[in-house]
Amino acid sequence: MKKIIGTAYLAPNGYEKQLSEELDGIIEQHDRLFLTDQHIQQAFWAQNIWYEPFVAHFESIGEAATMLKNIQRNWAFFPLREHRRAALITTKLPYVSNKPVKFPSQIPNAPMGSWTLLDKNTLIASAKCSSPYANGEIIFEEQREGPPSRAYLKLWEALVLCGKTPGPGDKCLEIGASPGGWTWVLAKQRAEILCVDKAPLAPEIVAMPGVHFQTGNGFGIIPSTHGKMDWIFSDVACYPEKLLEWILLWIKSGLCKNFICTLKFQGDTSYAIVHEFLKIQGSRVLHLGYNKHELTWILTL
């Protein structure tokens, strides 16, 4: 067994370029998996980080499975090559359920290791990873009826990862709400939601209990006129600089403690503005599995 001095990073499908531009010391790339000679790096576009990767050679399927089982129970395979051989190794590992997650859900306590095959007799693996989900992906039990768009999955993921959800009667402000995917999530939690957008909500969303729709510019909703909010949500398409200016009004007012906002980019990602968001104490920025060319900023207190 040979340990790699460094870390490995798994890019979301289609965002290899964004991740590679963030990383220093890349020594190898295997499809979406980047191996580096650096210690842990901040990587917004990493779907999963392999903190302690090692390379190991084996002669048989049983030897490979035993090697992984002797380290820990739970392992997720990242499909790269030698798929048939990898499938045989997987059958000899303890069963890990791939059943879709039902929202709301708590983050699993058990660690999830990651592994793949570099060739027929060589594996690379890491018992310690940044995500307790297989390959960093939360696969939800989707709702085919109710939400007017698939954007609800993005908010579900953010709420699971931040470990809390709005409760009954919580006052929520949502800007950029149309057509109402996020609104549907919040209404299902029995929150009171002020939704603001220039475009309308879907009629079935407007009719949900607790939904209060206002046509207009969400950035016109400010602390001095609307008072305390328990949560603020934004999935509005705008320059992140404009969103930050508005968010700082609420942060400085002390009238809201919980925020989930999408940072949408036109062209290349501006990491300068991302770091400005991170200057807000207690916040984090990450690429969700259901994000596109965008990142999500989360602050919960």
PDB file of C-alpha atoms in Angstrom, residues 43-45 75 88 104-105 118 158 179 191 215 227 248 296 298:
ATOM      1  CA  ALA A  43     -12.226  23.960  -3.643  1.00  0.00           C
ATOM      2  CA  PHE A  44     -15.697  25.367  -4.237  1.00  0.00           C
ATOM      3  CA  TRP A  45     -16.297  23.113  -7.240  1.00  0.00           C
ATOM      4  CA  TRP A  75     -17.298   2.307   0.653  1.00  0.00           C
ATOM      5  CA  LEU A  88     -17.264  -8.115  -8.442  1.00  0.00           C
ATOM      6  CA  PRO A 104     -36.286  16.107   5.337  1.00  0.00           C
ATOM      7  CA  SER A 105     -33.310  13.984   6.293  1.00  0.00           C
ATOM      8  CA  LEU A 118      -6.822   2.651 -12.001  1.00  0.00           C
ATOM      9  CA  ALA A 158     -28.910  23.011   0.936  1.00  0.00           C
ATOM     10  CA  PRO A 179     -42.150  29.877 -10.656  1.00  0.00           C
ATOM     11  CA  ALA A 191     -43.519  28.548   7.046  1.00  0.00           C
ATOM     12  CA  THR A 215     -44.757  41.522  -7.665  1.00  0.00           C
ATOM     13  CA  GLY A 227     -38.339  44.037   9.980  1.00  0.00           C
ATOM     14  CA  LEU A 248     -24.964  42.972   3.928  1.00  0.00           C
ATOM     15  CA  THR A 296     -24.524  28.346  -3.097  1.00  0.00           C
ATOM     16  CA  ILE A 298     -25.102  29.351   3.237  1.00  0.00           C
TER      17      ILE A 298
END
